[in-house]
Coordinates of C-alpha atoms and ligand atoms in Angstrom, one line a residue:
M3 CA -0.2 0.0 0.2
N4 CA 1.2 3.3 -0.9
W5 CA 0.6 5.2 2.3
D6 CA 2.4 8.2 1.1
E7 CA -0.2 8.7 -1.7
L8 CA -3.1 8.1 0.4
Y9 CA -2.0 10.9 3.0
D10 CA -1.6 13.1 0.1
L11 CA -5.1 12.6 -1.4
Q12 CA -6.7 12.8 2.2
K13 CA -4.5 16.3 2.9
E14 CA -6.5 17.5 -0.7
L15 CA -9.8 16.4 0.5
D16 CA -9.2 17.8 4.0
E17 CA -8.1 21.1 2.8
K18 CA -10.9 21.7 0.4
I19 CA -13.5 20.6 3.2
R20 CA -12.1 23.1 5.6
E21 CA -11.6 25.8 3.4
S22 CA -15.2 25.4 1.6
H23 CA -16.8 25.2 5.3
S24 CA -14.2 27.9 6.8
L25 CA -13.2 25.6 9.5
T26 CA -9.9 25.5 11.2
R27 CA -8.0 21.9 12.3
D28 CA -8.6 22.7 16.0
A29 CA -12.4 23.5 15.7
I30 CA -13.2 20.3 14.2
L31 CA -10.7 17.7 16.0
E32 CA -13.7 16.5 18.6
D33 CA -16.1 16.3 15.8
K34 CA -13.5 14.1 13.9
F35 CA -12.9 11.7 16.6
L36 CA -16.7 11.2 16.9
A37 CA -17.2 10.8 13.3
L38 CA -14.7 8.0 13.3
L39 CA -16.6 6.3 16.0
V40 CA -19.7 6.6 14.0
E41 CA -18.0 5.1 10.8
V42 CA -16.8 2.1 13.2
S43 CA -20.3 1.6 14.5
E44 CA -21.7 1.9 11.0
L45 CA -19.6 -0.6 9.6
A46 CA -20.5 -2.9 12.4
N47 CA -24.0 -2.3 11.7
E48 CA -23.5 -3.5 8.1
T49 CA -21.7 -6.6 9.2
R50 CA -24.4 -7.2 11.6
C51 CA -21.5 -9.3 13.6
F52 CA -23.5 -8.5 16.8
K53 CA -26.8 -8.9 15.9
F54 CA -27.5 -12.1 18.0
W55 CA -31.3 -11.7 18.0
S56 CA -31.2 -12.2 13.8
Q57 CA -31.0 -14.5 11.2
K58 CA -30.0 -11.7 8.8
G59 CA -26.8 -12.2 7.1
P60 CA -24.4 -9.3 6.6
S61 CA -24.6 -6.6 3.5
D62 CA -22.9 -6.9 0.5
D63 CA -19.1 -6.8 0.5
S64 CA -19.1 -3.5 -1.4
V65 CA -21.4 -2.2 1.1
I66 CA -19.1 -3.1 4.0
L67 CA -15.8 -2.3 2.1
E68 CA -17.4 1.4 1.6
E69 CA -18.2 1.9 5.0
F70 CA -14.7 0.6 6.0
V71 CA -12.8 3.3 3.8
D72 CA -14.6 6.0 5.3
G73 CA -13.0 5.2 8.6
I74 CA -9.8 4.9 6.7
H75 CA -10.4 8.5 5.7
F76 CA -11.0 9.9 9.2
I77 CA -7.6 7.9 10.4
L78 CA -5.7 9.2 7.8
S79 CA -7.0 12.9 8.6
L80 CA -6.2 12.5 12.1
G81 CA -2.7 11.6 11.2
L82 CA -2.7 14.9 9.1
D83 CA -3.8 16.6 12.3
F84 CA -1.3 15.1 14.5
N85 CA 1.5 15.0 11.7
Y86 CA 1.9 11.3 12.1
R87 CA 2.2 8.7 9.0
Y88 CA 1.2 5.2 9.6
K89 CA 4.2 3.0 8.7
Q90 CA 3.5 -0.4 7.0
E91 CA 3.8 -3.4 9.2
S92 CA 3.2 -7.1 8.5
I93 CA -0.2 -7.8 9.8
K94 CA -1.3 -11.3 10.7
K95 CA -4.9 -12.3 10.4
I96 CA -6.0 -13.3 13.8
N97 CA -8.7 -15.4 14.8
D98 CA -10.7 -13.3 17.3
S99 CA -14.5 -12.5 16.3
Q100 CA -15.3 -9.4 14.6
T101 CA -17.1 -8.3 17.7
K102 CA -13.9 -8.7 19.7
L103 CA -12.1 -6.6 17.0
F104 CA -14.7 -3.9 16.9
H105 CA -14.1 -3.4 20.8
L106 CA -10.4 -3.5 20.1
I107 CA -10.7 -0.7 17.5
I108 CA -12.7 1.5 19.8
E109 CA -10.5 1.0 22.5
K110 CA -7.6 2.1 20.5
I111 CA -9.3 5.1 19.3
Y112 CA -10.2 6.3 22.7
Q113 CA -6.5 5.5 23.4
F114 CA -5.1 7.6 21.0
K115 CA -7.7 10.2 21.7
Q116 CA -6.6 10.3 25.4
N117 CA -2.8 10.1 24.6
P118 CA -2.2 11.1 21.0
T119 CA 1.2 10.2 20.7
K120 CA 2.7 8.8 17.3
E121 CA 3.0 5.0 18.8
N122 CA -0.8 5.1 19.5
Y123 CA -1.7 6.0 16.1
Q124 CA 0.4 3.5 14.6
V125 CA -1.8 0.9 16.9
M126 CA -4.9 2.3 16.0
M127 CA -4.4 2.3 12.3
K128 CA -2.9 -1.2 12.6
A129 CA -6.2 -2.4 14.8
Y130 CA -8.3 -0.9 12.0
I131 CA -6.5 -2.8 9.2
Q132 CA -6.6 -5.9 11.2
L133 CA -10.3 -5.4 11.1
G134 CA -10.4 -5.1 7.5
Y135 CA -8.5 -8.0 6.9
Q136 CA -10.7 -9.8 9.3
L137 CA -13.7 -8.7 7.1
G138 CA -12.1 -10.3 4.1
F139 CA -10.6 -7.4 2.4
N140 CA -7.0 -7.2 1.1
E141 CA -4.9 -4.2 0.6
Q142 CA -5.5 -4.0 -3.0
E143 CA -9.3 -4.0 -2.5
I144 CA -8.8 -1.4 0.6
Y145 CA -6.7 0.8 -1.6
N146 CA -9.1 1.0 -4.8
A147 CA -12.1 1.6 -2.4
Y148 CA -10.3 4.5 -0.6
L149 CA -9.6 6.1 -4.2
D150 CA -13.4 5.6 -5.2
K151 CA -14.8 6.9 -2.3
N152 CA -12.3 9.7 -2.0
K153 CA -13.3 11.0 -5.5
V154 CA -17.1 10.7 -4.2
N155 CA -15.9 13.0 -1.3
H156 CA -14.4 15.5 -3.5
N157 CA -17.6 15.7 -5.8
R158 CA -20.0 15.9 -2.9
Q159 CA -18.1 19.2 -1.9
E160 CA -18.3 20.1 -5.5
F161 CA -21.9 20.0 -5.5
G162 CA -23.2 21.0 -2.1
Y163 CA -23.2 18.1 0.0
Ligands
LIG201 O1 -12.8 16.3 6.9 C1 -13.3 15.3 6.5 C2 -14.5 15.1 6.5 C3 -15.2 14.0 6.0 N1 -14.4 13.3 5.2 C4 -14.9 11.9 4.6 C5 -15.0 10.8 5.3 C6 -16.0 9.8 5.0 O2 -15.6 8.9 3.5 C7 -17.0 10.8 4.6 C8 -18.1 10.8 5.2 O3 -19.2 11.0 4.8 P1 -20.7 10.6 5.3 O4 -21.3 9.8 4.3 O5 -20.4 9.8 6.8 O6 -21.3 11.8 5.3 O7 -16.5 11.9 4.4 C9 -13.1 13.4 5.3 O8 -12.2 12.6 4.3 N2 -12.5 14.5 5.8

């Protein structure tokens, strides 16, 4: 994965959003953390992994992948706010349930919010990618879906989302 390319694309999008809504980084930081938590919850909702009361299966992979890359957007964006970049690490697929991995990523997001170090940023992104792998996506799929959604986000800003 070419992470530098993704950070550069995210930077362009974030700048466009901040400029068109006349916002500063500081003013939106708390909202951005909440946005990330909401995206993680929307993702969980599409997987339906926690719906022990229901027989219905998960949404289509394309829907789940789009939700997943919404979260990637916000994690990249937080990296830009703190001037951190995720360094590619080898990630082993672990056998924990999806529910466990959702709890783990939520913990790591709060850990980073409370103590925004470079190490905690790395751990947060790693936990998120691990979740993506567990959901069945590979790097190439995540990369392509990020590019597609980034374009959608640019269009939305141009057409008054
Ligand atoms: O500063 C921002 C604000 C939003 N988004 C992107 C991330 C998600 O892909 C999308 C969220 O859009 P909703 O569909 O949840 O409105 O916007 C950014 O990349 N940067």
